[in-house]
XYZ file of C-alpha atoms in Angstrom:
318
model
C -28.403 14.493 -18.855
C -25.674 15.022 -16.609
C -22.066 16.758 -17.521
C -20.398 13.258 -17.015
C -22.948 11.673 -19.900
C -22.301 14.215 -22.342
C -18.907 13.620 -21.969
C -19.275 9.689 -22.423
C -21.086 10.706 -25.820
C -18.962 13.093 -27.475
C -17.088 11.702 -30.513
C -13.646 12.534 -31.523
C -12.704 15.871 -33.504
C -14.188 19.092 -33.283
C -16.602 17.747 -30.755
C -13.548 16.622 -28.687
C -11.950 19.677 -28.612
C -15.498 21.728 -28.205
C -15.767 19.536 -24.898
C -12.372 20.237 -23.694
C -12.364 23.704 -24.021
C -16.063 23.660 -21.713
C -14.188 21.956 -19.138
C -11.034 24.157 -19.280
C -13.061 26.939 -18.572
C -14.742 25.382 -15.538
C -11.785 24.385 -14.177
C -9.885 27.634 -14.876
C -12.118 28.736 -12.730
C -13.598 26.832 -9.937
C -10.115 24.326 -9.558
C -8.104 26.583 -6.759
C -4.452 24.440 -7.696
C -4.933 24.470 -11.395
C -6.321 28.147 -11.647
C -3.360 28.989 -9.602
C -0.704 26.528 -11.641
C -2.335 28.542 -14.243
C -1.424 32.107 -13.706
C 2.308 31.333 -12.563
C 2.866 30.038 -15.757
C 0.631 32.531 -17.655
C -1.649 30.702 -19.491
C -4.934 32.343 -18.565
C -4.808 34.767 -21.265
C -5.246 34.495 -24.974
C -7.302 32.410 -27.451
C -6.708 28.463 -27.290
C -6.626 27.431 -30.671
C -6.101 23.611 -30.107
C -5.613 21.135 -27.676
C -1.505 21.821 -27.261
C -2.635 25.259 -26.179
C -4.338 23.868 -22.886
C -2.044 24.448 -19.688
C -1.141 21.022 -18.318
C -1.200 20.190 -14.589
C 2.093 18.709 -13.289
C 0.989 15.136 -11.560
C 3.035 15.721 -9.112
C 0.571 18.274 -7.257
C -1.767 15.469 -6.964
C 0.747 14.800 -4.039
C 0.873 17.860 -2.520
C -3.028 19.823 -2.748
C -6.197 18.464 -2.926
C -6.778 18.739 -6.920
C -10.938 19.239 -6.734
C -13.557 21.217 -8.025
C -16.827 19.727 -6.995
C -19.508 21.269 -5.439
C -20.056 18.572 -2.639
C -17.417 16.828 -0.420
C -16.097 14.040 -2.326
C -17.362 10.678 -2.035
C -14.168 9.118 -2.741
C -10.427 9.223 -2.088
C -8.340 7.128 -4.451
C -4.442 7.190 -3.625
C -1.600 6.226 -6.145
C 0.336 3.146 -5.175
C 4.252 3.953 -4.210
C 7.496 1.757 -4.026
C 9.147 3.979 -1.820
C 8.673 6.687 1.177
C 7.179 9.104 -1.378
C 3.793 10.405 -0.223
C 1.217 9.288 -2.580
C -1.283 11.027 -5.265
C -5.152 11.483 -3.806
C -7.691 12.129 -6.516
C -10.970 13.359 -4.897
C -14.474 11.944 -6.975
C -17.158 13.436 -6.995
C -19.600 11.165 -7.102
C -18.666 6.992 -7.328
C -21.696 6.604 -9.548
C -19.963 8.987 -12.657
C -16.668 7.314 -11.931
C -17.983 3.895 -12.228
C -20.006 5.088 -15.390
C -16.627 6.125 -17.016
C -14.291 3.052 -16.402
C -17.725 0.992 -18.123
C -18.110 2.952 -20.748
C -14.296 3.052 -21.313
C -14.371 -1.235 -20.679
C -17.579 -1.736 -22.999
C -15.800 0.399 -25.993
C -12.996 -1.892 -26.206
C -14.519 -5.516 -24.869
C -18.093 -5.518 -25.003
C -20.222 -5.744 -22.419
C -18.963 -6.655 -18.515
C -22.237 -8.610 -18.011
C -21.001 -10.771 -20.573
C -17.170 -11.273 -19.254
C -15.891 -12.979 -16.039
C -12.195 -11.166 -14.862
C -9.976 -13.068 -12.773
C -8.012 -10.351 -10.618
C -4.582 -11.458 -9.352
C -3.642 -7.747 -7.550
C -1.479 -8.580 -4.934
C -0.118 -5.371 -3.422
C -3.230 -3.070 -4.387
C -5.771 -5.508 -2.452
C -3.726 -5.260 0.388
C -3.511 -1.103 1.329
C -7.014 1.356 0.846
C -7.923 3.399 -1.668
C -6.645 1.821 -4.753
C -8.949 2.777 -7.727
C -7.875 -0.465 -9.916
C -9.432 -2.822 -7.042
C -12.497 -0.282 -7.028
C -12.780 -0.843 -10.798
C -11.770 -4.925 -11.142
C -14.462 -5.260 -7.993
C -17.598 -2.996 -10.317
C -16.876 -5.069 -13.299
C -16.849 -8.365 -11.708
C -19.971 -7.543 -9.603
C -21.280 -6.761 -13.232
C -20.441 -9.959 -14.971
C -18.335 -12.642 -13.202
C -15.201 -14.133 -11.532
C -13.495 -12.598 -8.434
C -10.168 -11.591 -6.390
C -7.454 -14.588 -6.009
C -4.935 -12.837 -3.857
C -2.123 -15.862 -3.985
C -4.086 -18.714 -4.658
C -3.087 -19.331 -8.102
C -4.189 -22.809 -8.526
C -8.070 -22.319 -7.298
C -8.031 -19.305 -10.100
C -6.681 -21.809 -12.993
C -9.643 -24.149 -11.714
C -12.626 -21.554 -11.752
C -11.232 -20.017 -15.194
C -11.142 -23.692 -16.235
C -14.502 -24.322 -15.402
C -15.668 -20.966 -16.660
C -17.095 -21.355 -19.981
C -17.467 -17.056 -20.452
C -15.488 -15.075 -22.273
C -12.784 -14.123 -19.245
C -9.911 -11.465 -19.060
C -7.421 -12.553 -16.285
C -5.703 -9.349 -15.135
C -3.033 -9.388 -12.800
C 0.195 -6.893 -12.160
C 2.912 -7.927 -14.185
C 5.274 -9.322 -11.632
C 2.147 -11.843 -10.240
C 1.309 -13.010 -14.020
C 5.008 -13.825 -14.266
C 4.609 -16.061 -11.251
C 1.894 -17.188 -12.727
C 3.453 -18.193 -15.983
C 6.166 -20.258 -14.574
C 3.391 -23.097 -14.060
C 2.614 -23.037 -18.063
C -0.934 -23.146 -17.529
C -2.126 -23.670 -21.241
C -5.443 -21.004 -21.230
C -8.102 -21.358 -23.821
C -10.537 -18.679 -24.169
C -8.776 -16.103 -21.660
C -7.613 -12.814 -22.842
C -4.613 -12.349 -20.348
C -4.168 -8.416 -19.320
C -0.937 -6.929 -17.477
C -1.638 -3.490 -15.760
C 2.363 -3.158 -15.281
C 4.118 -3.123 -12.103
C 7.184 -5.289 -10.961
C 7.173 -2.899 -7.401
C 10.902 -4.571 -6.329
C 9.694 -8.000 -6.972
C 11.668 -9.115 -9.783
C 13.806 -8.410 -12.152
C 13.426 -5.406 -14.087
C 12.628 -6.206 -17.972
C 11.373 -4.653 -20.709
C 7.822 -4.788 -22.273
C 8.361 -7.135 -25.229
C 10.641 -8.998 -22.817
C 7.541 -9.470 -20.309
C 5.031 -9.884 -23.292
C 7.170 -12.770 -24.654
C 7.500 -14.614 -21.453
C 3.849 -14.114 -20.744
C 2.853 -15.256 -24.104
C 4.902 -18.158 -23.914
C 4.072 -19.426 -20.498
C 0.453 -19.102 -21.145
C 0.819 -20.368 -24.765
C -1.272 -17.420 -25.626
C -0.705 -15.230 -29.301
C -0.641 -11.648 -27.327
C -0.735 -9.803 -23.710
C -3.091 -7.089 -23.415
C -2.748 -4.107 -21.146
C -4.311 -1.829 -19.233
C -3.182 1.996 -18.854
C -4.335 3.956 -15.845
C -3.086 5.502 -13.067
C -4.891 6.761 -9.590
C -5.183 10.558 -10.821
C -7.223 9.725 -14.166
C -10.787 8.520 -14.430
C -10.345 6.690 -17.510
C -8.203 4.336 -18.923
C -6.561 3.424 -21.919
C -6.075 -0.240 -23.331
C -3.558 -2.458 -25.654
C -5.041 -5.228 -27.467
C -1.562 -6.561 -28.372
C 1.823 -4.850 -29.106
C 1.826 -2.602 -26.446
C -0.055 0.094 -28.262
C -3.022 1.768 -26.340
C -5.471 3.196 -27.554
C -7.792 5.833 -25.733
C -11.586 5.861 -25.056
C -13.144 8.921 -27.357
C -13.082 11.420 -23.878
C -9.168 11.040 -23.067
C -6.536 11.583 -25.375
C -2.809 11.581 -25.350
C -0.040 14.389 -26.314
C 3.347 14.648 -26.568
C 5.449 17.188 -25.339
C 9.276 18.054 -25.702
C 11.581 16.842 -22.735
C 13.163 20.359 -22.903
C 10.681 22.644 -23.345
C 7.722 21.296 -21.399
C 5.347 24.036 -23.205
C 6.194 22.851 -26.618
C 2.646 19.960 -26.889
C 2.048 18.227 -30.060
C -0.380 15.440 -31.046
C 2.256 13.468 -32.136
C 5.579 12.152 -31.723
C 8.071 11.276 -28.783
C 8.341 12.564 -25.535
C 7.047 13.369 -22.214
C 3.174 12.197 -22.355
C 0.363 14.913 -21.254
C -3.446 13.081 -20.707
C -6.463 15.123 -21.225
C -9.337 12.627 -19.538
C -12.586 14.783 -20.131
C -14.044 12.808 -17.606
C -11.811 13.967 -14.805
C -14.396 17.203 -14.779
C -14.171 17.872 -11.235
C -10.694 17.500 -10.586
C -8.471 18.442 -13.297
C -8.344 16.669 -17.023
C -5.338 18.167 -18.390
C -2.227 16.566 -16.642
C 0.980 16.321 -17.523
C 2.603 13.012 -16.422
C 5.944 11.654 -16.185
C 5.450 9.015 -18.612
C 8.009 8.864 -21.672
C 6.551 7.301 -24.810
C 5.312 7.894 -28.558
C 2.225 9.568 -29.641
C 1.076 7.842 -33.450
C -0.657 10.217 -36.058
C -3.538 8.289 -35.441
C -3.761 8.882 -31.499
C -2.455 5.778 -30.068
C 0.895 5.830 -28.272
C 3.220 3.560 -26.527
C 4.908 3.844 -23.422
C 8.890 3.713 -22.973
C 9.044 4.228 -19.248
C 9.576 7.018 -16.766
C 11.204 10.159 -17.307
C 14.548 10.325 -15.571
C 14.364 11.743 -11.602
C 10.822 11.210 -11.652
C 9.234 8.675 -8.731
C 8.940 5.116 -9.652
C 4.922 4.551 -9.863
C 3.502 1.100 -9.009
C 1.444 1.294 -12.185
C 2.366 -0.086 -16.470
C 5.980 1.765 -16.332
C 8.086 -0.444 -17.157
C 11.629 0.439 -19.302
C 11.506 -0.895 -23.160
């Protein structure tokens, strides 16, 4: 068994936080950028007692150093997407086959099995530049169980879904599915999923704004999402409402805007991500994401911390 398929099987608890100390101590060691980010900030030393003890990686250096720890040259570079002149994030993998094991696993926990599911992709933007890790993922699941890419022809993907009598997940960027919805297609049997994004192209509104609009338009009863970003392995989904929920490897903490030390497991605030499966890069990242962390582990996101670099990826304002 591999160290990527014991961390697909751990469950949630003790065994959680047994797994994510292992990794901590790998990467405290063989990561160069985080064992360094480490000792400036002095976090080597002294017992970690629970999961807001764990030294978080700003995101940001995802920009700047190659964030890697594997004991081969990477297979894969996945870059973030950017709206502006900003250079963007490179997450070195390992090895394709673990990463594609993940985003399955992660897909099959909250839909079932991708054999058995046709997605429609409408990812303008991200099909059209390299080394975006949503096309990589869309492309593996479809290859798995049906459907296919439909850059801009919109009416051609109403047909096939039409035709299409599989359960089918049409996911698209947010500013394409509003497009989309301005034709009132009336979809039966389609789970429609935004992954965020309005990169200049509209109007910026908020999520229940969008949601309402897209529910409306498609005369469906709720929008899912998708929550991921180019640095992560994993991903986290919304079934409705705009709360995600995390696969049992990745959870979500909260940490005060102020005092960027101060991590709880619940509440509002800057968001920190601890994907397990991230084991040869780094899994304990500290994003600038602004949201709410529930007692029970989901969380919802309000946006983008103030100064920080518009992403092209579910940050949208409430």
């Amino acid at each position: 068994m591999t160290a990527i398929d014991k961390i697909l099987g751990i469950g949630c608890g003790d065994d959680f936080w047994r797994s994510a100390i292992e990794v901590f101590r790998f990467q405290a060691q063989r990561c160069g950028p985080y064992r360094e980010y480490i000792g400036m900030i002095g976090a080597g030393e002294g017992e970690k007692k629970d999961v807001g003890d764990l030294p978080f990686l700003p995101i940001e250096l995802f920009k700047t150093t190659d964030v890697y720890c594997g004991e081969v040259e990477p297979e894969k570079v996945f870059t973030s997407s950017t709206t502006g002149s900003g250079a963007p994030s490179r997450h070195l993998v390992a090895r394709l086959a673990d990463y594609e094991k993940t985003f399955v696993q992660g897909f099959r926990y909250f839909y079932g099995e991708p054999e058995q599911t046709s997605i429609y992709a409408l990812l303008p933007g991200y099909l059209e530049r390299e080394g975006s890790s949503l096309v990589y993922m869309a492309d593996r699941l479809i290859a798995r169980g049906g459907g296919g890419f439909y850059l801009y022809d919109t009416d051609r993907l109403l047909e096939d879904m039409q035709k299409d009598r599989r359960p089918k997940i049409l996911l698209g960027v947010t500013y394409s599915l509003l497009d989309l919805a301005e034709k009132a297609p009336r979809l039966r049997g389609v789970t429609v999923m935004e992954t965020g994004g309005m990169k200049g192209k509209r109007e910026e509104l908020t999520k229940d704004e969008i949601h309402t609009i897209l529910c409306d338009g498609f005369s469906v009863p709720t929008v899912h999402s998708e929550y991921g970003m180019a640095e992560l392995s994993s991903q986290a989904y919304s079934r409705g409402g705009g709360v995600f929920r995390c696969p049992p490897w990745m959870k979500v903490l909260v940490r005060d805007l102020n005092d960027p030390f101060d991590i709880r497991e619940a509440g509002t605030g800057g968001l920190n991500v601890i994907d397990l499966a991230n084991r040869f890069s780094c899994a304990f990242i500290q994003t600038q994401d602004i949201g709410t962390v529930y007692p029970d582990g989901s969380f919802t996101i309000m946006g983008r911390i103030d100064r920080s670099e518009t992403r092209g990826c579910n940050l949208l304002v409430q």
